[in-house]
Amino acid sequence: MTGSAIPAAFATAADTILRDAVATDQGVSGVVAMATDREGTVYEGAAGTRRLGEEAAMTTDTVFALFSTTKAVTGTAALQLVEEGRLDLDAPARTYLPEIGRLQVIDGFGEDGTPLLRAPKRDITTRMLLTHTAGFGYDFFNATYARLAAERGQPSVITGSKAALTTPLLFDPGERWEYGSNLDWCGQIVEAITGERLGEVFRARIFEPLGMRETAFSLSEALRARAAGMQARQADGALSAMPFELPQDPEVQMGGHGLYGTVGDYMRFIRMWLNDGQGEGGRVLRPETIRMAAQNHLDGQRVTMMPGVIPALSSDAEFFPGLPKSWGLSFMINDAPAPTGRPAGALGWAGLANLFYWIDRTSGVGGFWATQILPFGDPASFGGYLAFETALYRALHDVS
């Protein structure tokens, strides 16, 4: 913990929010939340238990399946290759990964259920992958992909298989924004350029200079001993334990969702973005790259609501409904001030098991709220996160 302009009253409010989040059967079983400024972590808290029905307390060094908060790390690795002149964001992605150029667009299904496929009108680029405009989706947010899974045996991305990535495109590349497996493909491009597995790229080029020693694609015994359990929200609002662990030696280290790690480690990643690319042990990105990536890179498209096609995995999901939102490389950007106090231009995103983070380069603060609960959009977890973020901005405004 370091000194900060954020008053001590924030810690009191945050502690209360975490306690309230675990106080009822309709709440969460356990949560870790942290906030940081440019200098260091200014708040860290934990409440509840690591695993439903067990006594071990949730602690600030608990390990979480990070799900889609992995995406920003993959985007960072891609940006490093751009800086080195090894990756052109606007070149056809097949230049680096020929197999992505063989994918076709699905235009519905025939009477016998056969997918109707055609060639795309244009090439996918890495910029499209970073901005979720390449044409990929997820089966839990898209009915076409859900049908391919149910009727054609399309594997889930959590299998960590190459077959899980070789889905048809939902639309011609560049035509609209749809959230999906784009960053998994981006990770494959990073591997193709570097000749190394994604986890090794992350370790040497991002984690070591940031001091992130407890984030990885696989769980060591030490990390597994501190891992939080997964839970499912039932129709009556109660939670039930659900066995879950991502493949530990997958065919593909998924750049869109595959990391495990601690919230404290992710604070180091957030601080790098607050500090123009500088980490505690070295530089990760140049300041001009950070500024470029934090801008809107959509070309007329907009970030839209994600429909919960598989209710067990996600509800209908949207941050700040009614507010305009765009996409950088690779984060959501709220283009208007949010009700929490987050200013326009801030970056953020989430992970499927109700993990949420934001990076506010204007105010110099960021935060992370972590649970392991499905479906995404769980009211107790999401509501707690919004209260946590709101409390931080109230504290900032009290001293401004």
mmCIF file of C-alpha atoms in Angstrom:
data_model
loop_
_atom_site.group_PDB
_atom_site.id
_atom_site.type_symbol
_atom_site.label_atom_id
_atom_site.label_comp_id
_atom_site.label_asym_id
_atom_site.label_seq_id
_atom_site.Cartn_x
_atom_site.Cartn_y
_atom_site.Cartn_z
ATOM 1 C CA MET A 1 0.000 0.000 0.000
ATOM 2 C CA THR A 2 1.286 3.495 -0.789
ATOM 3 C CA GLY A 3 0.354 7.037 -0.004
ATOM 4 C CA SER A 4 -2.337 8.631 -2.157
ATOM 5 C CA ALA A 5 -4.557 11.654 -2.599
ATOM 6 C CA ILE A 6 -7.520 9.282 -2.112
ATOM 7 C CA PRO A 7 -8.797 9.825 1.458
ATOM 8 C CA ALA A 8 -9.005 7.107 4.088
ATOM 9 C CA ALA A 9 -12.783 7.371 3.967
ATOM 10 C CA PHE A 10 -12.702 5.427 0.708
ATOM 11 C CA ALA A 11 -11.222 2.382 2.430
ATOM 12 C CA THR A 12 -14.025 2.467 5.002
ATOM 13 C CA ALA A 13 -16.665 2.689 2.290
ATOM 14 C CA ALA A 14 -15.012 -0.055 0.228
ATOM 15 C CA ASP A 15 -14.767 -2.406 3.203
ATOM 16 C CA THR A 16 -18.478 -1.929 3.805
ATOM 17 C CA ILE A 17 -19.312 -2.646 0.146
ATOM 18 C CA LEU A 18 -17.356 -5.909 0.255
ATOM 19 C CA ARG A 19 -18.922 -6.995 3.556
ATOM 20 C CA ASP A 20 -22.405 -6.220 2.247
ATOM 21 C CA ALA A 21 -21.705 -8.192 -0.944
ATOM 22 C CA VAL A 22 -21.197 -11.416 1.018
ATOM 23 C CA ALA A 23 -23.762 -10.776 3.770
ATOM 24 C CA THR A 24 -26.781 -12.582 2.259
ATOM 25 C CA ASP A 25 -27.594 -15.801 0.409
ATOM 26 C CA GLN A 26 -28.426 -13.659 -2.625
ATOM 27 C CA GLY A 27 -25.003 -12.041 -2.547
ATOM 28 C CA VAL A 28 -21.592 -13.386 -3.525
ATOM 29 C CA SER A 29 -19.690 -16.053 -1.615
ATOM 30 C CA GLY A 30 -16.360 -14.261 -1.875
ATOM 31 C CA VAL A 31 -14.816 -11.219 -3.529
ATOM 32 C CA VAL A 32 -11.485 -9.428 -3.880
ATOM 33 C CA ALA A 33 -11.339 -5.760 -4.888
ATOM 34 C CA MET A 34 -8.427 -3.381 -5.320
ATOM 35 C CA ALA A 35 -7.849 0.179 -6.475
ATOM 36 C CA THR A 36 -4.647 1.814 -7.643
ATOM 37 C CA ASP A 37 -3.257 5.185 -8.579
ATOM 38 C CA ARG A 38 -0.126 5.742 -10.649
ATOM 39 C CA GLU A 39 2.170 5.102 -7.683
ATOM 40 C CA GLY A 40 0.757 1.902 -6.257
ATOM 41 C CA THR A 41 -2.195 0.075 -4.790
ATOM 42 C CA VAL A 42 -4.273 2.406 -2.616
ATOM 43 C CA TYR A 43 -6.873 -0.118 -1.470
ATOM 44 C CA GLU A 44 -7.054 -3.888 -1.251
ATOM 45 C CA GLY A 45 -9.844 -5.857 0.344
ATOM 46 C CA ALA A 46 -11.347 -9.316 0.478
ATOM 47 C CA ALA A 47 -14.526 -10.740 1.974
ATOM 48 C CA GLY A 48 -16.241 -14.101 2.211
ATOM 49 C CA THR A 49 -14.738 -17.474 1.388
ATOM 50 C CA ARG A 50 -12.683 -18.826 -1.502
ATOM 51 C CA ARG A 51 -14.984 -21.765 -2.090
ATOM 52 C CA LEU A 52 -18.678 -22.143 -1.440
ATOM 53 C CA GLY A 53 -19.363 -24.165 1.710
ATOM 54 C CA GLU A 54 -15.724 -24.204 2.823
ATOM 55 C CA GLU A 55 -14.111 -22.272 5.654
ATOM 56 C CA ALA A 56 -10.990 -20.940 3.932
ATOM 57 C CA ALA A 57 -11.333 -17.160 3.806
ATOM 58 C CA MET A 58 -11.067 -15.185 0.610
ATOM 59 C CA THR A 59 -7.741 -13.348 0.742
ATOM 60 C CA THR A 60 -6.168 -10.667 -1.391
ATOM 61 C CA ASP A 61 -3.688 -13.190 -2.840
ATOM 62 C CA THR A 62 -6.457 -15.498 -4.098
ATOM 63 C CA VAL A 63 -6.004 -16.765 -7.655
ATOM 64 C CA PHE A 64 -8.822 -16.293 -10.184
ATOM 65 C CA ALA A 65 -9.586 -17.582 -13.635
ATOM 66 C CA LEU A 66 -9.273 -14.194 -15.332
ATOM 67 C CA PHE A 67 -11.309 -15.014 -18.438
ATOM 68 C CA SER A 68 -11.599 -12.049 -20.813
ATOM 69 C CA THR A 69 -9.470 -9.720 -18.731
ATOM 70 C CA THR A 70 -6.762 -11.743 -20.539
ATOM 71 C CA LYS A 71 -7.610 -9.884 -23.759
ATOM 72 C CA ALA A 72 -5.879 -6.628 -22.850
ATOM 73 C CA VAL A 73 -2.659 -8.532 -22.140
ATOM 74 C CA THR A 74 -2.791 -10.121 -25.596
ATOM 75 C CA GLY A 75 -3.453 -6.704 -27.100
ATOM 76 C CA THR A 76 -0.382 -5.382 -25.314
ATOM 77 C CA ALA A 77 1.788 -8.163 -26.783
ATOM 78 C CA ALA A 78 0.497 -7.306 -30.260
ATOM 79 C CA LEU A 79 1.269 -3.616 -29.743
ATOM 80 C CA GLN A 80 4.836 -4.475 -28.787
ATOM 81 C CA LEU A 81 5.237 -6.194 -32.162
ATOM 82 C CA VAL A 82 3.801 -3.118 -33.885
ATOM 83 C CA GLU A 83 6.452 -0.984 -32.159
ATOM 84 C CA GLU A 84 9.149 -3.351 -33.424
ATOM 85 C CA GLY A 85 7.909 -3.149 -37.003
ATOM 86 C CA ARG A 86 7.046 -6.851 -37.036
ATOM 87 C CA LEU A 87 3.250 -6.440 -37.178
ATOM 88 C CA ASP A 88 1.195 -4.159 -39.425
ATOM 89 C CA LEU A 89 -2.271 -3.772 -37.928
ATOM 90 C CA ASP A 90 -3.827 -3.078 -41.320
ATOM 91 C CA ALA A 91 -2.133 -5.803 -43.352
ATOM 92 C CA PRO A 92 -4.188 -8.936 -44.044
ATOM 93 C CA ALA A 93 -3.915 -11.154 -40.966
ATOM 94 C CA ARG A 94 -3.270 -14.103 -43.306
ATOM 95 C CA THR A 95 0.122 -12.505 -43.986
ATOM 96 C CA TYR A 96 1.167 -13.780 -40.564
ATOM 97 C CA LEU A 97 -1.303 -16.659 -40.097
ATOM 98 C CA PRO A 98 -2.448 -18.173 -43.415
ATOM 99 C CA GLU A 99 -5.186 -20.296 -41.828
ATOM 100 C CA ILE A 100 -7.231 -17.248 -40.826
ATOM 101 C CA GLY A 101 -7.522 -16.390 -44.512
ATOM 102 C CA ARG A 102 -9.339 -19.662 -45.201
ATOM 103 C CA LEU A 103 -12.353 -18.883 -43.018
ATOM 104 C CA GLN A 104 -15.702 -18.228 -44.691
ATOM 105 C CA VAL A 105 -18.799 -16.227 -43.816
ATOM 106 C CA ILE A 106 -21.941 -18.080 -42.719
ATOM 107 C CA ASP A 107 -25.147 -16.875 -44.376
ATOM 108 C CA GLY A 108 -27.582 -19.030 -42.445
ATOM 109 C CA PHE A 109 -28.445 -22.717 -42.675
ATOM 110 C CA GLY A 110 -29.904 -24.913 -45.385
ATOM 111 C CA GLU A 111 -33.080 -26.939 -44.946
ATOM 112 C CA ASP A 112 -31.022 -29.881 -43.719
ATOM 113 C CA GLY A 113 -29.159 -27.688 -41.217
ATOM 114 C CA THR A 114 -25.988 -27.427 -43.275
ATOM 115 C CA PRO A 115 -24.229 -24.074 -42.802
ATOM 116 C CA LEU A 116 -24.392 -21.874 -45.914
ATOM 117 C CA LEU A 117 -20.881 -20.526 -46.430
ATOM 118 C CA ARG A 118 -19.282 -18.024 -48.805
ATOM 119 C CA ALA A 119 -16.016 -16.193 -49.203
ATOM 120 C CA PRO A 120 -15.665 -12.924 -47.227
ATOM 121 C CA LYS A 121 -15.689 -9.649 -49.145
ATOM 122 C CA ARG A 122 -12.412 -8.483 -47.600
ATOM 123 C CA ASP A 123 -9.499 -9.718 -45.539
ATOM 124 C CA ILE A 124 -9.408 -9.767 -41.768
ATOM 125 C CA THR A 125 -6.764 -7.452 -40.307
ATOM 126 C CA THR A 126 -5.190 -7.543 -36.859
ATOM 127 C CA ARG A 127 -6.802 -4.184 -36.111
ATOM 128 C CA MET A 128 -10.175 -5.829 -36.708
ATOM 129 C CA LEU A 129 -9.240 -8.606 -34.290
ATOM 130 C CA LEU A 130 -8.234 -6.080 -31.631
ATOM 131 C CA THR A 131 -11.490 -4.145 -32.060
ATOM 132 C CA HIS A 132 -13.888 -7.121 -32.364
ATOM 133 C CA THR A 133 -14.923 -6.243 -35.906
ATOM 134 C CA ALA A 134 -13.411 -9.248 -37.725
ATOM 135 C CA GLY A 135 -16.603 -11.337 -37.743
ATOM 136 C CA PHE A 136 -16.116 -13.702 -34.797
ATOM 137 C CA GLY A 137 -18.517 -14.217 -31.899
ATOM 138 C CA TYR A 138 -19.137 -16.446 -28.866
ATOM 139 C CA ASP A 139 -21.790 -19.131 -28.612
ATOM 140 C CA PHE A 140 -23.111 -17.651 -25.357
ATOM 141 C CA PHE A 141 -23.710 -14.283 -27.078
ATOM 142 C CA ASN A 142 -24.669 -15.401 -30.601
ATOM 143 C CA ALA A 143 -27.502 -17.720 -31.678
ATOM 144 C CA THR A 144 -25.733 -18.833 -34.877
ATOM 145 C CA TYR A 145 -22.672 -20.008 -32.955
ATOM 146 C CA ALA A 146 -24.921 -21.633 -30.333
ATOM 147 C CA ARG A 147 -26.645 -23.582 -33.121
ATOM 148 C CA LEU A 148 -23.302 -24.650 -34.587
ATOM 149 C CA ALA A 149 -22.351 -25.962 -31.142
ATOM 150 C CA ALA A 150 -25.652 -27.752 -30.551
ATOM 151 C CA GLU A 151 -26.161 -29.217 -34.034
ATOM 152 C CA ARG A 152 -22.706 -29.410 -35.596
ATOM 153 C CA GLY A 153 -20.501 -30.130 -32.587
ATOM 154 C CA GLN A 154 -18.544 -26.883 -32.713
ATOM 155 C CA PRO A 155 -16.292 -27.023 -29.609
ATOM 156 C CA SER A 156 -16.394 -24.332 -26.944
ATOM 157 C CA VAL A 157 -13.451 -21.957 -26.690
ATOM 158 C CA ILE A 158 -12.838 -23.168 -23.131
ATOM 159 C CA THR A 159 -11.595 -26.468 -24.614
ATOM 160 C CA GLY A 160 -8.428 -24.654 -25.670
ATOM 161 C CA SER A 161 -8.497 -26.424 -29.040
ATOM 162 C CA LYS A 162 -7.698 -25.090 -32.505
ATOM 163 C CA ALA A 163 -11.037 -26.534 -33.661
ATOM 164 C CA ALA A 164 -12.787 -24.174 -31.241
ATOM 165 C CA LEU A 165 -11.326 -21.206 -33.143
ATOM 166 C CA THR A 166 -12.081 -22.373 -36.674
ATOM 167 C CA THR A 167 -15.612 -21.008 -36.729
ATOM 168 C CA PRO A 168 -17.208 -19.338 -39.729
ATOM 169 C CA LEU A 169 -17.383 -15.562 -39.723
ATOM 170 C CA LEU A 170 -20.749 -14.094 -38.743
ATOM 171 C CA PHE A 171 -20.411 -11.172 -41.171
ATOM 172 C CA ASP A 172 -17.923 -9.679 -43.588
ATOM 173 C CA PRO A 173 -14.849 -8.379 -41.769
ATOM 174 C CA GLY A 174 -15.123 -4.750 -40.723
ATOM 175 C CA GLU A 175 -18.912 -4.462 -41.043
ATOM 176 C CA ARG A 176 -19.884 -4.289 -37.374
ATOM 177 C CA TRP A 177 -18.769 -4.791 -33.786
ATOM 178 C CA GLU A 178 -19.439 -8.182 -32.221
ATOM 179 C CA TYR A 179 -17.682 -9.490 -29.163
ATOM 180 C CA GLY A 180 -16.011 -12.847 -29.674
ATOM 181 C CA SER A 181 -12.898 -14.963 -30.123
ATOM 182 C CA ASN A 182 -10.949 -12.257 -31.957
ATOM 183 C CA LEU A 183 -8.190 -11.979 -29.331
ATOM 184 C CA ASP A 184 -7.674 -15.750 -29.350
ATOM 185 C CA TRP A 185 -6.783 -15.371 -33.043
ATOM 186 C CA CYS A 186 -4.656 -12.339 -32.220
ATOM 187 C CA GLY A 187 -2.707 -14.484 -29.791
ATOM 188 C CA GLN A 188 -2.086 -16.966 -32.583
ATOM 189 C CA ILE A 189 -0.670 -14.138 -34.709
ATOM 190 C CA VAL A 190 1.658 -13.147 -31.858
ATOM 191 C CA GLU A 191 2.860 -16.750 -31.666
ATOM 192 C CA ALA A 192 3.358 -16.953 -35.438
ATOM 193 C CA ILE A 193 5.498 -13.791 -35.473
ATOM 194 C CA THR A 194 7.578 -14.564 -32.379
ATOM 195 C CA GLY A 195 7.889 -18.325 -32.827
ATOM 196 C CA GLU A 196 7.067 -18.782 -29.131
ATOM 197 C CA ARG A 197 4.022 -19.896 -27.180
ATOM 198 C CA LEU A 198 1.888 -17.061 -25.929
ATOM 199 C CA GLY A 199 2.589 -17.748 -22.268
ATOM 200 C CA GLU A 200 6.328 -17.412 -22.835
ATOM 201 C CA VAL A 201 5.807 -14.171 -24.768
ATOM 202 C CA PHE A 202 3.743 -12.795 -21.892
ATOM 203 C CA ARG A 203 6.244 -13.926 -19.269
ATOM 204 C CA ALA A 204 9.336 -12.423 -20.880
ATOM 205 C CA ARG A 205 7.876 -9.312 -22.463
ATOM 206 C CA ILE A 206 5.087 -8.242 -20.071
ATOM 207 C CA PHE A 207 5.004 -10.114 -16.768
ATOM 208 C CA GLU A 208 8.699 -9.852 -15.873
ATOM 209 C CA PRO A 209 9.017 -6.088 -16.437
ATOM 210 C CA LEU A 210 5.754 -5.551 -14.542
ATOM 211 C CA GLY A 211 6.609 -7.854 -11.644
ATOM 212 C CA MET A 212 3.588 -10.067 -12.394
ATOM 213 C CA ARG A 213 4.839 -13.305 -10.840
ATOM 214 C CA GLU A 214 1.471 -14.949 -10.189
ATOM 215 C CA THR A 215 -0.206 -14.812 -13.594
ATOM 216 C CA ALA A 216 0.029 -17.702 -16.071
ATOM 217 C CA PHE A 217 -1.900 -19.944 -18.437
ATOM 218 C CA SER A 218 -1.414 -22.945 -16.133
ATOM 219 C CA LEU A 219 -1.801 -23.409 -12.405
ATOM 220 C CA SER A 220 1.255 -24.404 -10.426
ATOM 221 C CA GLU A 221 0.482 -26.274 -7.230
ATOM 222 C CA ALA A 222 1.138 -23.070 -5.284
ATOM 223 C CA LEU A 223 -1.374 -21.128 -7.398
ATOM 224 C CA ARG A 224 -3.969 -23.921 -7.352
ATOM 225 C CA ALA A 225 -3.821 -23.989 -3.540
ATOM 226 C CA ARG A 226 -5.065 -20.373 -3.521
ATOM 227 C CA ALA A 227 -7.558 -20.664 -6.384
ATOM 228 C CA ALA A 228 -11.123 -19.502 -5.866
ATOM 229 C CA GLY A 229 -13.899 -21.958 -6.648
ATOM 230 C CA MET A 230 -16.515 -21.359 -9.341
ATOM 231 C CA GLN A 231 -20.205 -20.966 -8.512
ATOM 232 C CA ALA A 232 -23.451 -20.844 -10.473
ATOM 233 C CA ARG A 233 -26.383 -18.622 -9.579
ATOM 234 C CA GLN A 234 -29.585 -20.671 -9.384
ATOM 235 C CA ALA A 235 -33.098 -19.566 -10.322
ATOM 236 C CA ASP A 236 -33.945 -18.926 -6.655
ATOM 237 C CA GLY A 237 -30.922 -16.648 -6.290
ATOM 238 C CA ALA A 238 -28.824 -19.092 -4.280
ATOM 239 C CA LEU A 239 -25.332 -20.139 -5.358
ATOM 240 C CA SER A 240 -24.165 -23.686 -6.016
ATOM 241 C CA ALA A 241 -20.584 -24.875 -6.438
ATOM 242 C CA MET A 242 -19.589 -25.951 -9.951
ATOM 243 C CA PRO A 243 -16.400 -27.820 -10.826
ATOM 244 C CA PHE A 244 -14.305 -25.796 -13.267
ATOM 245 C CA GLU A 245 -10.726 -25.583 -14.454
ATOM 246 C CA LEU A 246 -9.409 -24.526 -17.845
ATOM 247 C CA PRO A 247 -7.214 -27.110 -19.630
ATOM 248 C CA GLN A 248 -3.749 -26.977 -18.113
ATOM 249 C CA ASP A 249 -1.828 -27.948 -21.253
ATOM 250 C CA PRO A 250 -4.138 -26.799 -24.047
ATOM 251 C CA GLU A 251 -3.486 -27.087 -27.736
ATOM 252 C CA VAL A 252 -3.945 -23.301 -27.893
ATOM 253 C CA GLN A 253 -3.072 -20.876 -25.121
ATOM 254 C CA MET A 254 -6.128 -18.696 -25.570
ATOM 255 C CA GLY A 255 -5.282 -14.994 -25.739
ATOM 256 C CA GLY A 256 -8.931 -14.146 -25.235
ATOM 257 C CA HIS A 257 -9.559 -15.827 -21.904
ATOM 258 C CA GLY A 258 -6.918 -18.311 -20.758
ATOM 259 C CA LEU A 259 -4.979 -16.649 -17.927
ATOM 260 C CA TYR A 260 -5.113 -17.310 -14.199
ATOM 261 C CA GLY A 261 -3.817 -14.687 -11.805
ATOM 262 C CA THR A 262 -4.241 -12.507 -8.745
ATOM 263 C CA VAL A 263 -5.893 -9.116 -8.569
ATOM 264 C CA GLY A 264 -2.661 -7.691 -7.171
ATOM 265 C CA ASP A 265 -0.806 -8.759 -10.300
ATOM 266 C CA TYR A 266 -3.455 -7.148 -12.492
ATOM 267 C CA MET A 267 -2.982 -3.896 -10.583
ATOM 268 C CA ARG A 268 0.570 -3.863 -11.953
ATOM 269 C CA PHE A 269 -0.787 -4.218 -15.467
ATOM 270 C CA ILE A 270 -3.280 -1.391 -14.891
ATOM 271 C CA ARG A 271 -0.532 0.852 -13.518
ATOM 272 C CA MET A 272 1.529 0.294 -16.651
ATOM 273 C CA TRP A 273 -1.361 1.741 -18.670
ATOM 274 C CA LEU A 274 -1.697 4.633 -16.205
ATOM 275 C CA ASN A 275 2.056 5.329 -16.443
ATOM 276 C CA ASP A 276 2.405 5.567 -20.228
ATOM 277 C CA GLY A 277 3.803 2.056 -20.618
ATOM 278 C CA GLN A 278 6.334 2.068 -17.774
ATOM 279 C CA GLY A 279 6.355 -0.880 -15.360
ATOM 280 C CA GLU A 280 8.077 -1.187 -12.014
ATOM 281 C CA GLY A 281 10.824 -3.281 -13.626
ATOM 282 C CA GLY A 282 11.034 -1.795 -17.100
ATOM 283 C CA ARG A 283 9.170 -0.305 -20.031
ATOM 284 C CA VAL A 284 6.495 -2.417 -21.733
ATOM 285 C CA LEU A 285 5.109 0.050 -24.297
ATOM 286 C CA ARG A 286 6.087 3.501 -25.522
ATOM 287 C CA PRO A 287 4.006 6.481 -24.347
ATOM 288 C CA GLU A 288 2.865 7.224 -27.897
ATOM 289 C CA THR A 289 1.671 3.629 -28.286
ATOM 290 C CA ILE A 290 -0.364 3.870 -25.087
ATOM 291 C CA ARG A 291 -1.969 7.107 -26.258
ATOM 292 C CA MET A 292 -2.753 5.625 -29.666
ATOM 293 C CA ALA A 293 -4.240 2.430 -28.207
ATOM 294 C CA ALA A 294 -6.429 4.363 -25.755
ATOM 295 C CA GLN A 295 -8.260 6.089 -28.625
ATOM 296 C CA ASN A 296 -11.340 4.845 -30.474
ATOM 297 C CA HIS A 297 -10.332 2.511 -33.330
ATOM 298 C CA LEU A 298 -13.801 1.657 -34.594
ATOM 299 C CA ASP A 299 -14.699 2.923 -38.049
ATOM 300 C CA GLY A 300 -18.306 3.969 -37.567
ATOM 301 C CA GLN A 301 -19.286 0.832 -35.638
ATOM 302 C CA ARG A 302 -20.555 1.013 -32.060
ATOM 303 C CA VAL A 303 -20.275 -1.262 -29.053
ATOM 304 C CA THR A 304 -23.684 -2.854 -28.511
ATOM 305 C CA MET A 305 -25.527 -4.952 -25.950
ATOM 306 C CA MET A 306 -24.451 -8.606 -25.853
ATOM 307 C CA PRO A 307 -27.512 -10.892 -25.763
ATOM 308 C CA GLY A 308 -27.399 -13.762 -23.283
ATOM 309 C CA VAL A 309 -28.039 -16.650 -25.656
ATOM 310 C CA ILE A 310 -26.988 -19.300 -23.097
ATOM 311 C CA PRO A 311 -28.543 -18.093 -19.820
ATOM 312 C CA ALA A 312 -26.367 -20.349 -17.656
ATOM 313 C CA LEU A 313 -23.292 -18.495 -18.929
ATOM 314 C CA SER A 314 -24.479 -14.927 -19.447
ATOM 315 C CA SER A 315 -27.442 -12.629 -19.066
ATOM 316 C CA ASP A 316 -28.019 -9.840 -21.571
ATOM 317 C CA ALA A 317 -24.974 -7.694 -20.879
ATOM 318 C CA GLU A 318 -24.054 -4.067 -21.453
ATOM 319 C CA PHE A 319 -22.010 -1.548 -19.540
ATOM 320 C CA PHE A 320 -23.787 1.758 -18.945
ATOM 321 C CA PRO A 321 -26.853 1.203 -21.190
ATOM 322 C CA GLY A 322 -27.783 4.299 -23.158
ATOM 323 C CA LEU A 323 -24.256 5.723 -23.125
ATOM 324 C CA PRO A 324 -22.133 5.662 -26.302
ATOM 325 C CA LYS A 325 -19.218 3.233 -26.145
ATOM 326 C CA SER A 326 -16.345 2.601 -28.534
ATOM 327 C CA TRP A 327 -13.301 0.305 -28.574
ATOM 328 C CA GLY A 328 -9.556 0.847 -28.378
ATOM 329 C CA LEU A 329 -6.664 -1.650 -28.584
ATOM 330 C CA SER A 330 -8.048 -3.615 -26.761
ATOM 331 C CA PHE A 331 -10.507 -2.133 -24.274
ATOM 332 C CA MET A 332 -13.994 -0.696 -24.228
ATOM 333 C CA ILE A 333 -14.041 3.116 -24.030
ATOM 334 C CA ASN A 334 -16.987 4.948 -22.482
ATOM 335 C CA ASP A 335 -17.462 7.984 -24.713
ATOM 336 C CA ALA A 336 -19.541 9.905 -22.149
ATOM 337 C CA PRO A 337 -19.214 10.224 -18.369
ATOM 338 C CA ALA A 338 -20.556 7.132 -16.605
ATOM 339 C CA PRO A 339 -22.980 7.208 -13.663
ATOM 340 C CA THR A 340 -20.233 5.856 -11.391
ATOM 341 C CA GLY A 341 -18.174 9.004 -11.925
ATOM 342 C CA ARG A 342 -15.848 7.404 -14.478
ATOM 343 C CA PRO A 343 -15.025 10.182 -16.992
ATOM 344 C CA ALA A 344 -15.395 9.943 -20.751
ATOM 345 C CA GLY A 345 -12.426 8.281 -22.388
ATOM 346 C CA ALA A 346 -11.718 5.768 -19.630
ATOM 347 C CA LEU A 347 -10.850 2.172 -20.530
ATOM 348 C CA GLY A 348 -12.271 -1.024 -19.114
ATOM 349 C CA TRP A 349 -13.709 -4.466 -19.577
ATOM 350 C CA ALA A 350 -14.607 -7.670 -17.773
ATOM 351 C CA GLY A 351 -14.297 -11.435 -17.496
ATOM 352 C CA LEU A 352 -17.077 -14.008 -17.812
ATOM 353 C CA ALA A 353 -17.145 -15.005 -14.127
ATOM 354 C CA ASN A 354 -18.030 -11.433 -13.130
ATOM 355 C CA LEU A 355 -14.594 -9.867 -12.977
ATOM 356 C CA PHE A 356 -14.536 -6.143 -13.795
ATOM 357 C CA TYR A 357 -11.759 -3.587 -14.219
ATOM 358 C CA TRP A 358 -11.306 -0.017 -15.373
ATOM 359 C CA ILE A 359 -8.352 2.252 -16.231
ATOM 360 C CA ASP A 360 -8.901 6.009 -15.954
ATOM 361 C CA ARG A 361 -5.846 7.723 -17.392
ATOM 362 C CA THR A 362 -7.393 11.165 -16.864
ATOM 363 C CA SER A 363 -7.794 10.801 -13.105
ATOM 364 C CA GLY A 364 -4.850 8.440 -12.754
ATOM 365 C CA VAL A 365 -6.793 5.652 -11.051
ATOM 366 C CA GLY A 366 -8.034 2.171 -11.831
ATOM 367 C CA GLY A 367 -9.582 -0.782 -10.108
ATOM 368 C CA PHE A 368 -10.548 -4.440 -10.273
ATOM 369 C CA TRP A 369 -13.419 -6.432 -8.723
ATOM 370 C CA ALA A 370 -13.106 -10.226 -8.853
ATOM 371 C CA THR A 371 -15.561 -13.043 -8.245
ATOM 372 C CA GLN A 372 -16.009 -16.496 -9.804
ATOM 373 C CA ILE A 373 -19.743 -16.565 -10.462
ATOM 374 C CA LEU A 374 -21.786 -17.491 -13.532
ATOM 375 C CA PRO A 375 -23.759 -16.264 -15.373
ATOM 376 C CA PHE A 376 -22.060 -13.046 -16.441
ATOM 377 C CA GLY A 377 -24.005 -9.970 -15.395
ATOM 378 C CA ASP A 378 -24.787 -11.442 -11.968
ATOM 379 C CA PRO A 379 -26.684 -8.642 -10.186
ATOM 380 C CA ALA A 380 -24.944 -9.034 -6.823
ATOM 381 C CA SER A 381 -21.445 -9.005 -8.263
ATOM 382 C CA PHE A 382 -22.064 -6.340 -10.892
ATOM 383 C CA GLY A 383 -23.914 -4.164 -8.401
ATOM 384 C CA GLY A 384 -21.089 -4.488 -5.898
ATOM 385 C CA TYR A 385 -18.538 -3.554 -8.528
ATOM 386 C CA LEU A 386 -20.479 -0.441 -9.557
ATOM 387 C CA ALA A 387 -20.774 0.581 -5.899
ATOM 388 C CA PHE A 388 -17.021 0.097 -5.453
ATOM 389 C CA GLU A 389 -16.164 2.255 -8.471
ATOM 390 C CA THR A 390 -18.697 4.904 -7.428
ATOM 391 C CA ALA A 391 -17.206 5.074 -3.928
ATOM 392 C CA LEU A 392 -13.748 5.736 -5.362
ATOM 393 C CA TYR A 393 -14.939 8.629 -7.497
ATOM 394 C CA ARG A 394 -16.912 10.112 -4.626
ATOM 395 C CA ALA A 395 -13.736 10.023 -2.573
ATOM 396 C CA LEU A 396 -11.782 11.682 -5.383
ATOM 397 C CA HIS A 397 -14.367 14.411 -5.748
ATOM 398 C CA ASP A 398 -14.336 15.036 -1.984
ATOM 399 C CA VAL A 399 -10.667 16.026 -2.176
ATOM 400 C CA SER A 400 -10.758 17.871 -5.490
#
